Tab-separated table of C-alpha atoms in Angstrom:
chain	number	residue	atom	x	y	z
I	1	MET	CA	-10.422	32.906	-15.624
I	2	ALA	CA	-13.418	35.093	-15.788
I	3	ALA	CA	-15.079	36.070	-12.442
I	4	ASP	CA	-18.499	35.262	-13.614
I	5	GLN	CA	-17.598	31.603	-14.466
I	6	THR	CA	-16.568	30.792	-10.891
I	7	ASN	CA	-19.875	29.773	-9.665
I	8	SER	CA	-21.602	28.675	-12.814
I	9	ALA	CA	-20.051	25.441	-14.040
I	10	PRO	CA	-21.443	24.516	-17.491
I	11	THR	CA	-23.732	21.381	-17.615
I	12	ARG	CA	-21.998	19.846	-20.778
I	13	PRO	CA	-18.976	21.920	-21.602
I	14	GLY	CA	-17.052	21.300	-24.728
I	15	PRO	CA	-13.514	19.975	-24.627
I	16	THR	CA	-12.124	23.459	-25.157
I	17	ALA	CA	-14.358	25.296	-22.764
I	18	GLU	CA	-12.851	27.272	-19.793
I	19	LEU	CA	-13.835	25.370	-16.743
I	20	ALA	CA	-14.254	26.637	-13.065
I	21	TRP	CA	-12.088	24.020	-11.544
I	22	GLU	CA	-12.484	25.264	-8.013
I	23	ALA	CA	-16.172	24.552	-8.253
I	24	LEU	CA	-15.894	21.404	-10.225
I	25	LEU	CA	-13.347	19.641	-8.017
I	26	ASP	CA	-14.605	19.315	-4.429
I	27	LEU	CA	-11.822	17.718	-2.329
I	28	GLY	CA	-14.135	17.592	0.718
I	29	THR	CA	-12.976	16.058	4.002
I	30	GLY	CA	-13.457	12.472	3.228
I	31	PRO	CA	-11.058	9.555	3.789
I	32	GLY	CA	-7.469	9.562	2.313
I	33	SER	CA	-4.903	12.158	1.640
I	34	ARG	CA	-5.356	15.296	-0.298
I	35	VAL	CA	-3.745	13.546	-3.353
I	36	GLU	CA	-6.282	10.636	-3.183
I	37	ARG	CA	-9.226	13.094	-2.625
I	38	LEU	CA	-8.183	15.059	-5.690
I	39	GLU	CA	-7.842	11.982	-7.779
I	40	ARG	CA	-11.456	10.930	-6.884
I	41	ALA	CA	-12.636	14.418	-7.522
I	42	VAL	CA	-11.244	14.416	-11.014
I	43	ARG	CA	-12.792	11.008	-11.670
I	44	ASP	CA	-16.045	12.008	-10.385
I	45	ALA	CA	-16.239	15.178	-12.315
I	46	VAL	CA	-15.575	13.214	-15.567
I	47	HIS	CA	-17.910	10.377	-14.811
I	48	THR	CA	-20.861	12.695	-13.887
I	49	GLY	CA	-20.369	14.748	-17.204
I	50	ARG	CA	-19.169	17.973	-15.538
I	51	VAL	CA	-15.901	17.693	-17.220
I	52	PRO	CA	-15.906	16.273	-20.857
I	53	VAL	CA	-13.579	13.859	-22.553
I	54	GLY	CA	-10.738	15.788	-24.155
I	55	ALA	CA	-10.973	18.736	-21.652
I	56	ALA	CA	-7.535	20.352	-20.963
I	57	LEU	CA	-6.665	20.378	-17.193
I	58	PRO	CA	-5.013	23.586	-15.867
I	59	PRO	CA	-1.223	23.724	-15.192
I	60	SER	CA	-0.374	22.249	-11.800
I	61	ARG	CA	0.538	25.629	-10.318
I	62	GLN	CA	-2.718	27.184	-11.356
I	63	LEU	CA	-4.882	24.422	-10.063
I	64	ALA	CA	-3.119	24.264	-6.730
I	65	GLU	CA	-3.731	28.022	-6.309
I	66	SER	CA	-7.391	27.559	-7.229
I	67	LEU	CA	-7.912	24.656	-4.840
I	68	GLY	CA	-5.595	25.977	-1.930
I	69	VAL	CA	-3.370	23.025	-1.968
I	70	SER	CA	0.343	22.573	-2.632
I	71	ARG	CA	1.622	22.107	-6.225
I	72	TRP	CA	2.838	18.742	-5.352
I	73	VAL	CA	-0.602	17.517	-4.454
I	74	VAL	CA	-1.727	18.417	-8.038
I	75	THR	CA	1.363	16.975	-9.872
I	76	GLU	CA	1.140	13.753	-7.822
I	77	ALA	CA	-2.634	13.378	-8.606
I	78	TYR	CA	-1.980	14.085	-12.314
I	79	GLY	CA	0.870	11.529	-12.485
I	80	GLN	CA	-1.353	8.759	-10.977
I	81	LEU	CA	-4.244	9.535	-13.255
I	82	VAL	CA	-2.006	9.502	-16.305
I	83	ALA	CA	-0.493	6.212	-15.231
I	84	GLU	CA	-3.947	4.759	-14.991
I	85	GLY	CA	-4.802	6.020	-18.522
I	86	PHE	CA	-7.490	8.390	-17.209
I	87	LEU	CA	-5.597	11.416	-18.271
I	88	GLU	CA	-3.173	11.665	-21.108
I	89	ALA	CA	-0.119	13.882	-21.231
I	90	ARG	CA	2.165	14.855	-23.999
I	91	THR	CA	5.424	16.790	-23.957
I	92	GLY	CA	4.693	20.390	-24.746
I	93	ALA	CA	0.926	20.036	-24.553
I	94	ALA	CA	-1.691	20.345	-21.832
I	95	THR	CA	-2.750	17.264	-19.798
I	96	ARG	CA	-6.163	16.160	-21.027
I	97	VAL	CA	-8.975	13.780	-20.097
I	98	SER	CA	-8.427	10.633	-22.166
I	99	ALA	CA	-11.218	9.025	-24.266
I	100	ALA	CA	-10.962	5.930	-22.048
I	101	ALA	CA	-12.128	7.895	-19.065
I	102	GLY	CA	-15.510	8.841	-20.514
I	103	ALA	CA	-17.559	5.891	-19.533
I	104	ARG	CA	-18.230	4.383	-16.160
I	105	PRO	CA	-17.307	0.656	-15.811
I	106	THR	CA	-20.349	-1.363	-17.103
I	107	SER	CA	-22.259	-3.902	-14.997
I	108	PRO	CA	-21.220	-7.555	-15.580
I	109	GLY	CA	-22.907	-9.091	-18.467
I	110	ARG	CA	-24.274	-5.849	-19.942
I	111	ALA	CA	-23.289	-4.077	-23.113
I	112	ARG	CA	-21.931	-0.556	-23.246
I	113	SER	CA	-24.633	0.668	-25.432
I	114	GLY	CA	-28.554	0.122	-25.231
I	115	GLY	CA	-28.294	-1.546	-21.909
I	116	ARG	CA	-28.994	-5.073	-23.523
I	117	PRO	CA	-27.309	-8.104	-22.192
I	118	ALA	CA	-23.875	-8.712	-23.836
I	119	THR	CA	-23.267	-12.096	-25.431
I	120	ALA	CA	-20.569	-13.446	-23.247
I	121	ARG	CA	-19.494	-16.794	-21.726
I	122	VAL	CA	-21.762	-17.632	-18.816
I	123	GLY	CA	-20.018	-16.714	-15.511
I	124	ALA	CA	-17.303	-14.707	-17.306
I	125	VAL	CA	-15.907	-11.817	-15.197
I	126	PRO	CA	-15.050	-8.676	-16.941
I	127	PRO	CA	-11.461	-7.681	-16.459
I	128	LEU	CA	-10.564	-4.824	-14.361
I	129	PRO	CA	-8.530	-1.998	-15.934
I	130	GLY	CA	-4.933	-3.104	-16.500
I	131	ARG	CA	-1.900	-1.760	-14.704
I	132	ALA	CA	0.880	0.007	-16.604
I	133	ARG	CA	3.036	-2.031	-19.020
I	134	PHE	CA	6.045	-1.234	-16.903
I	135	ASP	CA	4.889	-1.564	-13.360
I	136	LEU	CA	7.389	-0.054	-10.930
I	137	ALA	CA	4.840	0.731	-8.188
I	138	PRO	CA	5.522	-0.560	-4.803
I	139	GLY	CA	3.328	-2.847	-2.615
I	140	VAL	CA	2.141	-5.149	-5.342
I	141	PRO	CA	3.258	-8.921	-5.580
I	142	ASP	CA	3.891	-10.887	-8.646
I	143	LEU	CA	0.307	-11.479	-9.769
I	144	ARG	CA	1.614	-13.743	-12.558
I	145	HIS	CA	2.617	-16.324	-9.925
I	146	VAL	CA	-0.466	-16.455	-7.648
I	147	PRO	CA	-0.678	-20.131	-6.617
I	148	ARG	CA	-4.041	-20.692	-8.288
I	149	ASP	CA	-3.849	-24.451	-8.795
I	150	ALA	CA	-2.569	-25.216	-5.336
I	151	TRP	CA	-5.222	-22.864	-3.790
I	152	LEU	CA	-7.967	-24.730	-5.641
I	153	ARG	CA	-6.675	-28.070	-4.590
I	154	ALA	CA	-6.558	-26.941	-0.961
I	155	ALA	CA	-10.072	-25.544	-1.281
I	156	ARG	CA	-11.533	-28.799	-2.644
I	157	GLU	CA	-9.813	-30.829	-0.007
I	158	ALA	CA	-10.796	-28.423	2.919
I	159	PHE	CA	-14.358	-28.238	1.795
I	160	ALA	CA	-14.722	-31.965	1.400
I	161	ASP	CA	-13.409	-32.578	4.951
I	162	ALA	CA	-15.339	-29.933	6.620
I	163	SER	CA	-18.091	-30.952	9.041
I	164	ASN	CA	-21.574	-29.678	9.226
I	165	ASP	CA	-20.492	-27.851	12.429
I	166	ASP	CA	-17.645	-26.201	10.562
I	167	LEU	CA	-20.016	-24.552	8.173
I	168	GLY	CA	-22.162	-22.994	10.865
I	169	GLN	CA	-22.063	-19.430	12.245
I	170	PRO	CA	-18.309	-18.231	12.173
I	171	SER	CA	-16.435	-17.008	15.252
I	172	PRO	CA	-15.222	-13.350	15.226
I	173	ALA	CA	-11.797	-14.773	16.078
I	174	GLY	CA	-11.764	-17.306	13.330
I	175	HIS	CA	-12.130	-21.152	12.899
I	176	PRO	CA	-10.211	-22.915	15.745
I	177	HIS	CA	-8.498	-25.316	13.458
I	178	ALA	CA	-7.316	-22.410	11.103
I	179	ARG	CA	-6.116	-20.364	14.076
I	180	ASP	CA	-4.073	-23.381	15.305
I	181	VAL	CA	-2.437	-23.766	11.892
I	182	VAL	CA	-1.635	-20.061	11.651
I	183	ALA	CA	-0.226	-20.104	15.082
I	184	ASP	CA	2.018	-23.058	14.211
I	185	HIS	CA	3.249	-21.244	11.138
I	186	LEU	CA	4.054	-17.971	12.966
I	187	ARG	CA	5.947	-19.848	15.738
I	188	ARG	CA	8.121	-21.588	13.037
I	189	ALA	CA	8.518	-18.930	10.366
I	190	ARG	CA	8.474	-15.667	12.422
I	191	VAL	CA	9.634	-17.060	15.875
I	192	ALA	CA	6.481	-15.392	17.234
I	193	ALA	CA	5.074	-16.136	20.724
I	194	ALA	CA	1.910	-17.134	19.070
I	195	ALA	CA	-0.410	-19.114	21.514
I	196	HIS	CA	-3.368	-20.722	19.610
I	197	ASP	CA	-5.920	-18.619	21.599
I	198	ALA	CA	-3.940	-15.299	20.862
I	199	VAL	CA	-4.306	-15.750	17.037
I	200	VAL	CA	-7.223	-13.842	15.540
I	201	LEU	CA	-7.964	-14.207	11.849
I	202	THR	CA	-8.716	-11.065	9.861
I	203	ARG	CA	-9.419	-9.949	6.315
I	204	GLY	CA	-6.132	-8.484	6.113
I	205	ALA	CA	-3.672	-5.945	7.828
I	206	THR	CA	-6.152	-3.105	7.130
I	207	ASP	CA	-8.890	-4.991	8.971
I	208	GLY	CA	-6.591	-5.930	11.871
I	209	MET	CA	-5.385	-2.274	12.217
I	210	ALA	CA	-9.002	-1.048	12.257
I	211	ARG	CA	-10.045	-3.458	15.156
I	212	VAL	CA	-6.933	-2.572	17.142
I	213	ALA	CA	-7.568	1.190	16.655
I	214	THR	CA	-11.157	0.920	17.706
I	215	ALA	CA	-9.981	-0.972	20.837
I	216	LEU	CA	-7.374	1.647	21.663
I	217	VAL	CA	-10.024	4.523	21.259
I	218	GLU	CA	-12.477	2.467	23.498
I	219	ALA	CA	-9.560	2.283	26.039
I	220	GLY	CA	-9.127	6.021	26.081
I	221	HIS	CA	-6.219	6.435	23.663
I	222	THR	CA	-6.224	9.560	21.522
I	223	HIS	CA	-2.952	9.506	19.590
I	224	LEU	CA	-0.919	6.896	17.697
I	225	LEU	CA	2.794	7.250	16.950
I	226	VAL	CA	3.472	6.380	13.259
I	227	GLU	CA	6.705	6.197	11.145
I	228	ASP	CA	7.323	9.038	8.739
I	229	PRO	CA	7.238	8.115	5.840
I	230	SER	CA	5.068	5.049	6.194
I	231	TRP	CA	2.116	3.081	4.450
I	232	SER	CA	-0.641	5.640	4.488
I	233	VAL	CA	-3.549	3.225	4.481
I	234	LEU	CA	-3.000	2.054	8.114
I	235	ARG	CA	-2.571	5.666	9.251
I	236	ASP	CA	-5.834	6.636	7.679
I	237	VAL	CA	-7.576	3.617	9.161
I	238	ALA	CA	-6.394	4.600	12.678
I	239	ALA	CA	-7.397	8.341	12.027
I	240	ARG	CA	-10.913	7.262	11.069
I	241	ALA	CA	-11.235	5.296	14.238
I	242	GLY	CA	-10.464	8.454	16.285
I	243	LEU	CA	-6.625	8.383	16.725
I	244	THR	CA	-4.508	11.300	15.857
I	245	PRO	CA	-1.326	10.144	13.971
I	246	VAL	CA	1.916	11.598	15.426
I	247	ALA	CA	4.813	11.405	12.974
I	248	VAL	CA	8.176	9.788	14.125
I	249	PRO	CA	11.147	10.130	11.724
I	250	VAL	CA	12.903	7.107	10.251
I	251	ASP	CA	16.545	6.679	9.323
I	252	ASP	CA	18.865	3.867	8.234
I	253	ALA	CA	18.243	2.076	11.455
I	254	GLY	CA	14.565	2.268	11.485
I	255	ALA	CA	12.128	4.300	13.587
I	256	ASP	CA	14.030	6.976	15.697
I	257	VAL	CA	13.185	5.751	19.079
I	258	ALA	CA	14.516	8.943	20.937
I	259	ALA	CA	12.189	10.954	18.833
I	260	LEU	CA	9.398	8.385	19.491
I	261	VAL	CA	9.857	8.884	23.180
I	262	ASP	CA	9.944	12.586	22.928
I	263	ALA	CA	6.764	12.644	20.833
I	264	SER	CA	5.059	10.352	23.348
I	265	ARG	CA	5.869	12.782	26.159
I	266	ARG	CA	4.711	15.709	24.172
I	267	THR	CA	1.239	14.279	23.036
I	268	GLY	CA	0.621	11.605	25.677
I	269	ALA	CA	0.602	8.954	22.976
I	270	ARG	CA	1.060	5.382	24.466
I	271	ALA	CA	0.522	3.396	21.334
I	272	ALA	CA	2.928	3.084	18.250
I	273	LEU	CA	2.525	1.369	14.799
I	274	LEU	CA	5.940	0.245	13.615
I	275	THR	CA	7.408	-2.039	10.828
I	276	PRO	CA	10.462	-3.468	12.532
I	277	ALA	CA	11.328	-6.193	10.024
I	278	HIS	CA	11.364	-4.143	6.896
I	279	GLN	CA	10.284	-0.430	7.025
I	280	PHE	CA	8.099	0.822	4.343
I	281	PRO	CA	9.115	2.721	2.221
I	282	THR	CA	12.727	3.383	3.424
I	283	GLY	CA	13.616	-0.237	3.424
I	284	SER	CA	15.431	-0.143	6.764
I	285	ALA	CA	15.231	-2.668	9.589
I	286	LEU	CA	14.902	-1.634	13.236
I	287	ALA	CA	18.344	-1.920	14.779
I	288	PRO	CA	18.685	-4.305	17.785
I	289	GLU	CA	19.320	-1.550	20.327
I	290	ARG	CA	16.196	0.266	19.092
I	291	ARG	CA	14.185	-2.820	19.412
I	292	GLU	CA	15.107	-2.941	23.118
I	293	ALA	CA	14.528	0.691	23.489
I	294	VAL	CA	11.024	0.678	22.102
I	295	LEU	CA	10.037	-2.216	24.382
I	296	ALA	CA	11.469	-0.192	27.321
I	297	TRP	CA	9.338	2.744	26.307
I	298	ALA	CA	6.230	0.567	25.970
I	299	ARG	CA	6.640	-0.855	29.390
I	300	SER	CA	7.380	2.609	30.978
I	301	VAL	CA	4.164	4.117	29.669
I	302	ASP	CA	1.982	0.970	29.900
I	303	GLY	CA	1.712	1.162	26.109
I	304	LEU	CA	1.004	-0.961	23.040
I	305	VAL	CA	3.092	-1.570	20.003
I	306	VAL	CA	1.301	-2.560	16.768
I	307	GLU	CA	3.856	-4.482	14.647
I	308	ASP	CA	3.048	-4.504	10.998
I	309	ASP	CA	5.119	-7.541	9.753
I	310	TYR	CA	5.345	-6.012	6.284
I	311	ASP	CA	7.472	-7.927	3.822
I	312	ALA	CA	8.970	-9.924	6.665
I	313	GLU	CA	9.085	-13.175	4.750
I	314	PHE	CA	11.329	-11.718	1.931
I	315	ARG	CA	15.016	-11.226	3.119
I	316	TYR	CA	17.749	-11.990	0.719
I	317	ASP	CA	21.058	-11.303	2.463
I	318	ARG	CA	20.341	-13.306	5.610
I	319	ARG	CA	17.496	-15.246	7.350
I	320	PRO	CA	14.523	-13.047	8.093
I	321	VAL	CA	14.774	-11.303	11.512
I	322	ALA	CA	12.364	-12.619	14.109
I	323	ALA	CA	9.236	-10.791	14.908
I	324	LEU	CA	9.517	-8.129	17.598
I	325	GLN	CA	6.406	-9.585	19.188
I	326	GLN	CA	8.311	-12.620	20.620
I	327	LEU	CA	10.388	-10.154	22.853
I	328	ASP	CA	7.255	-9.006	24.794
I	329	PRO	CA	3.942	-10.711	23.672
I	330	ASP	CA	2.103	-8.754	26.379
I	331	ARG	CA	2.780	-5.445	24.801
I	332	ILE	CA	2.751	-6.105	21.061
I	333	VAL	CA	0.155	-6.848	18.587
I	334	LEU	CA	1.583	-8.662	15.466
I	335	LEU	CA	-0.262	-7.914	12.177
I	336	GLY	CA	0.193	-10.019	8.960
I	337	SER	CA	-1.575	-11.089	5.811
I	338	VAL	CA	-1.117	-12.841	2.470
I	339	SER	CA	-1.650	-9.536	0.505
I	340	LYS	CA	2.122	-9.171	-0.169
I	341	THR	CA	3.099	-12.878	-0.145
I	342	MET	CA	0.317	-14.016	-2.598
I	343	SER	CA	-2.314	-11.417	-3.376
I	344	PRO	CA	-4.690	-8.997	-1.677
I	345	ALA	CA	-7.605	-10.768	-3.467
I	346	PHE	CA	-7.538	-13.606	-1.036
I	347	GLY	CA	-8.533	-11.303	1.842
I	348	VAL	CA	-6.825	-13.456	4.551
I	349	GLY	CA	-4.792	-12.086	7.374
I	350	TRP	CA	-4.081	-12.541	11.079
I	351	MET	CA	-3.036	-10.888	14.230
I	352	VAL	CA	-1.544	-12.066	17.472
I	353	VAL	CA	-3.131	-10.220	20.315
I	354	PRO	CA	-2.081	-9.828	23.987
I	355	ALA	CA	-4.528	-11.477	26.515
I	356	ARG	CA	-5.605	-8.012	27.879
I	357	TRP	CA	-6.642	-6.761	24.469
I	358	ARG	CA	-8.464	-9.809	23.064
I	359	GLU	CA	-11.962	-8.937	24.447
I	360	SER	CA	-11.980	-5.421	23.156
I	361	VAL	CA	-10.608	-6.517	19.752
I	362	MET	CA	-13.306	-9.103	19.442
I	363	ARG	CA	-15.803	-6.257	20.220
I	364	ALA	CA	-14.410	-4.252	17.479
I	365	ALA	CA	-15.235	-6.906	15.023
I	366	SER	CA	-19.035	-6.774	15.999
I	367	PRO	CA	-21.582	-5.299	13.513
I	368	THR	CA	-22.128	-2.379	16.054
I	369	HIS	CA	-18.758	-1.077	15.081
I	370	GLY	CA	-19.267	-1.640	11.340
I	371	ALA	CA	-16.470	-4.049	11.069
I	372	ALA	CA	-16.534	-7.499	9.333
I	373	ALA	CA	-15.755	-10.681	11.314
I	374	ALA	CA	-13.166	-13.073	10.215
I	375	PRO	CA	-12.811	-14.175	6.504
I	376	SER	CA	-15.239	-16.741	5.310
I	377	THR	CA	-14.893	-20.166	6.966
I	378	VAL	CA	-14.253	-21.757	3.721
I	379	ASP	CA	-11.305	-19.389	3.001
I	380	GLN	CA	-9.900	-19.961	6.448
I	381	LEU	CA	-10.011	-23.786	6.013
I	382	THR	CA	-8.597	-23.499	2.598
I	383	PHE	CA	-5.646	-21.487	3.874
I	384	ALA	CA	-5.175	-23.716	6.778
I	385	ARG	CA	-4.974	-26.733	4.338
I	386	PHE	CA	-2.603	-24.752	2.072
I	387	VAL	CA	-0.272	-23.982	4.999
I	388	ALA	CA	-0.388	-27.434	6.579
I	389	SER	CA	0.249	-29.244	3.268
I	390	GLY	CA	3.592	-27.177	2.738
I	391	GLY	CA	2.119	-25.400	-0.197
I	392	TYR	CA	2.539	-21.991	1.473
I	393	ASP	CA	6.177	-22.547	2.300
I	394	ARG	CA	6.840	-23.818	-1.211
I	395	HIS	CA	5.303	-20.655	-2.633
I	396	LEU	CA	7.265	-18.458	-0.262
I	397	ARG	CA	10.592	-20.178	-1.245
I	398	ALA	CA	9.811	-19.658	-4.928
I	399	ALA	CA	8.757	-16.091	-4.494
I	400	ARG	CA	11.791	-15.322	-2.477
I	401	GLY	CA	14.204	-16.565	-5.171
I	402	ARG	CA	12.255	-14.706	-7.859
I	403	TYR	CA	12.267	-11.425	-6.063
I	404	ARG	CA	15.977	-11.798	-5.135
I	405	ARG	CA	16.865	-12.240	-8.880
I	406	ARG	CA	14.628	-9.485	-10.002
I	407	ARG	CA	16.085	-7.109	-7.445
I	408	ASP	CA	19.574	-7.817	-8.659
I	409	ALA	CA	18.421	-7.248	-12.306
I	410	VAL	CA	16.796	-3.966	-11.372
I	411	LEU	CA	19.888	-2.803	-9.540
I	412	ASP	CA	22.174	-3.793	-12.460
I	413	ALA	CA	19.902	-1.943	-14.927
I	414	LEU	CA	19.926	1.165	-12.805
I	415	ALA	CA	23.637	1.118	-12.531
I	416	ARG	CA	23.828	1.236	-16.290
I	417	GLU	CA	21.142	3.639	-17.000
I	418	LEU	CA	21.442	6.102	-14.093
I	419	PRO	CA	24.877	5.712	-12.810
I	420	GLY	CA	24.646	8.724	-10.558
I	421	ALA	CA	21.565	7.636	-8.678
I	422	ALA	CA	21.724	6.026	-5.296
I	423	VAL	CA	19.678	2.917	-4.308
I	424	SER	CA	18.934	2.419	-0.638
I	425	GLY	CA	17.260	-0.123	1.556
I	426	ILE	CA	18.178	-3.533	2.847
I	427	ALA	CA	18.207	-6.544	0.502
I	428	ALA	CA	14.549	-7.572	1.236
I	429	GLY	CA	10.996	-7.167	0.119
I	430	MET	CA	9.732	-5.869	-3.203
I	431	HIS	CA	10.841	-2.164	-3.321
I	432	ALA	CA	13.800	0.103	-2.928
I	433	LEU	CA	14.342	3.828	-2.712
I	434	LEU	CA	16.045	5.523	-5.663
I	435	THR	CA	17.537	8.993	-4.975
I	436	LEU	CA	17.725	10.815	-8.327
I	437	PRO	CA	21.262	11.933	-9.486
I	438	GLY	CA	22.244	15.587	-9.198
I	439	SER	CA	24.805	18.055	-8.044
I	440	PRO	CA	24.865	21.730	-6.825
I	441	ASP	CA	25.502	22.886	-10.384
I	442	ASP	CA	23.140	20.403	-12.006
I	443	PRO	CA	20.408	19.578	-9.459
I	444	ALA	CA	18.175	16.683	-9.526
I	445	PRO	CA	14.679	16.928	-10.986
I	446	ASP	CA	11.620	16.977	-8.757
I	447	ALA	CA	10.382	13.536	-8.271
I	448	ALA	CA	6.729	14.581	-9.146
I	449	HIS	CA	8.095	15.719	-12.629
I	450	VAL	CA	9.739	12.384	-12.983
I	451	VAL	CA	6.552	10.516	-12.110
I	452	ARG	CA	4.636	12.423	-14.900
I	453	GLU	CA	7.339	11.886	-17.410
I	454	ALA	CA	7.508	8.219	-16.656
I	455	ALA	CA	3.744	7.889	-16.987
I	456	ARG	CA	3.977	9.236	-20.491
I	457	ARG	CA	6.402	6.362	-21.194
I	458	GLU	CA	3.984	3.741	-19.644
I	459	VAL	CA	6.029	3.468	-16.466
I	460	THR	CA	4.370	3.622	-12.978
I	461	VAL	CA	6.655	4.971	-10.179
I	462	VAL	CA	5.820	6.779	-6.912
I	463	ASP	CA	7.089	9.902	-5.358
I	464	LEU	CA	8.290	9.388	-1.742
I	465	ARG	CA	6.058	12.263	-0.531
I	466	ARG	CA	3.039	10.096	-1.181
I	467	TYR	CA	3.945	8.221	1.969
I	468	GLN	CA	5.117	11.149	4.079
I	469	VAL	CA	2.896	12.371	6.996
I	470	ARG	CA	3.875	15.863	6.146
I	471	PRO	CA	4.990	15.934	2.346
I	472	ALA	CA	8.115	17.944	1.884
I	473	ASP	CA	8.169	20.994	-0.510
I	474	ARG	CA	10.639	19.185	-2.699
I	475	SER	CA	11.552	15.569	-3.323
I	476	THR	CA	14.318	13.803	-5.394
I	477	THR	CA	13.460	10.371	-4.209
I	478	LEU	CA	11.330	7.640	-5.836
I	479	VAL	CA	9.895	4.477	-4.263
I	480	LEU	CA	10.623	1.771	-6.833
I	481	GLY	CA	8.679	-1.426	-6.651
I	482	TYR	CA	9.712	-4.615	-8.657
I	483	GLY	CA	7.204	-7.171	-7.307
I	484	ASN	CA	4.824	-7.100	-10.324
I	485	LEU	CA	7.330	-6.225	-12.981
I	486	ALA	CA	7.856	-9.120	-15.566
I	487	ASP	CA	11.537	-10.170	-15.662
I	488	ALA	CA	11.614	-9.718	-19.480
I	489	ARG	CA	10.573	-6.049	-19.034
I	490	VAL	CA	13.145	-5.020	-16.399
I	491	ASP	CA	15.778	-3.554	-18.844
I	492	GLU	CA	13.243	-1.669	-20.852
I	493	ALA	CA	11.331	-0.363	-17.712
I	494	VAL	CA	14.575	1.050	-16.271
I	495	ALA	CA	15.630	2.546	-19.644
I	496	ARG	CA	12.291	4.277	-19.921
I	497	LEU	CA	12.617	5.578	-16.379
I	498	ALA	CA	16.078	6.921	-17.094
I	499	ASP	CA	14.716	8.668	-20.131
I	500	ALA	CA	11.916	10.165	-17.956
I	501	VAL	CA	14.530	11.462	-15.437
I	502	ARG	CA	16.371	13.142	-18.287
I	503	ALA	CA	13.307	14.622	-19.677
I	504	ALA	CA	12.295	15.897	-16.299
I	505	THR	CA	15.755	17.373	-15.855
I	506	ARG	CA	15.565	19.295	-19.163
I	507	ARG	CA	12.171	20.630	-18.349
I	508	GLY	CA	13.395	22.002	-14.992
I	509	THR	CA	10.428	23.218	-12.988
I	510	GLY	CA	8.024	21.674	-15.622
I	511	GLY	CA	4.228	22.425	-15.915
């Protein structure tokens, strides 16, 4: 790249112009991982016209050197943007900005050209960009089976029965009747020690974590012990509140409690975020002896455990394990939501909060802290009616059977198409870990290369490094989701993934 181009990005470059990428892509210090910030930077550069449609992006190694990041950060961001259709990649050719990336999403009811109102059905909602045809991304439930009719029926009934007082100013903790119903459900389904006044309704697990993190900082906490790997969203929320995440390794028995205790001594951390029922993304469950050990640690340091009840409702080889919270309700906050059981679109969640933390958690929901209060009262009463009528239990039973059958089908297809690959994780949830086949003489391909090859084949998969606190230099493990994969597409999805693995193996280090 010519030196005089570094500080003078062209205003409207042509598709073949040489671009000063280190000037065009500002990763900044905003929220999210470096991968997420690079994805945003690429989108912004295209939407603002600094990078034109059809422009060729530099090879991953070159861009990594320009931006001062690891090559994995670049390959992971490229893979995600290809999967979204924002970039397009062809074997033997450069990765380019796709034609579909050129225009910003238009406002509802307006045409793309001329700014004149589009002729559309009144009240029609323009669709969001679709997911990949073969969606093997984790963390997404089956959106084809969202209980629309049952929810609408519950909403009509709840709204018809609501009193004038019910529709007044909502409480930060949630509507008392909805809290009662959720408490009853958690005692029955999760064996939680959920007193009615301990339940706080939230807009989801992320909202609940934000409130708890704010309360921890207010109480003088500076560090939070987190599983490594783990769901990055909750880690980022805690970091934005002022807590420094401290990585704790995970193995087949869940979080390594001995390492957790050592990290606590080293950093002074007295709070931990754990997923005991079904760890994401390793798929392990916290072993009984470790459950006791983590509670002993919390008591010894006067600490707090935040239990993310991720995927707890979906266990296929046995009854779901009871919530850790019921073993020591004075030391554990239980977080849950309908994001994985139904859909994130509902924005309904809950937490069970120890008495000593309730006041500070309520303060964290005040406008002063920039946090929202509980979900809308109408949504709370609708969910309460849905649960009390048995509709939620019926939905969970149907989903449990659906995911169990789909998991079996995915594992059967992997055994046929990738017989040397290893699948790990307990029979639960909506994802599994896939370790790519390889040997000393014929090493497995890097997972980032498989992600990119899979995207070219309309398959979305995720490299395990996306969820690691400190991403490894090399990865041969994919996180494979099957929640939102249509049953009829399982065999073809796995066949395309296997083809992507073979292509990545042939390419070696790739581009």
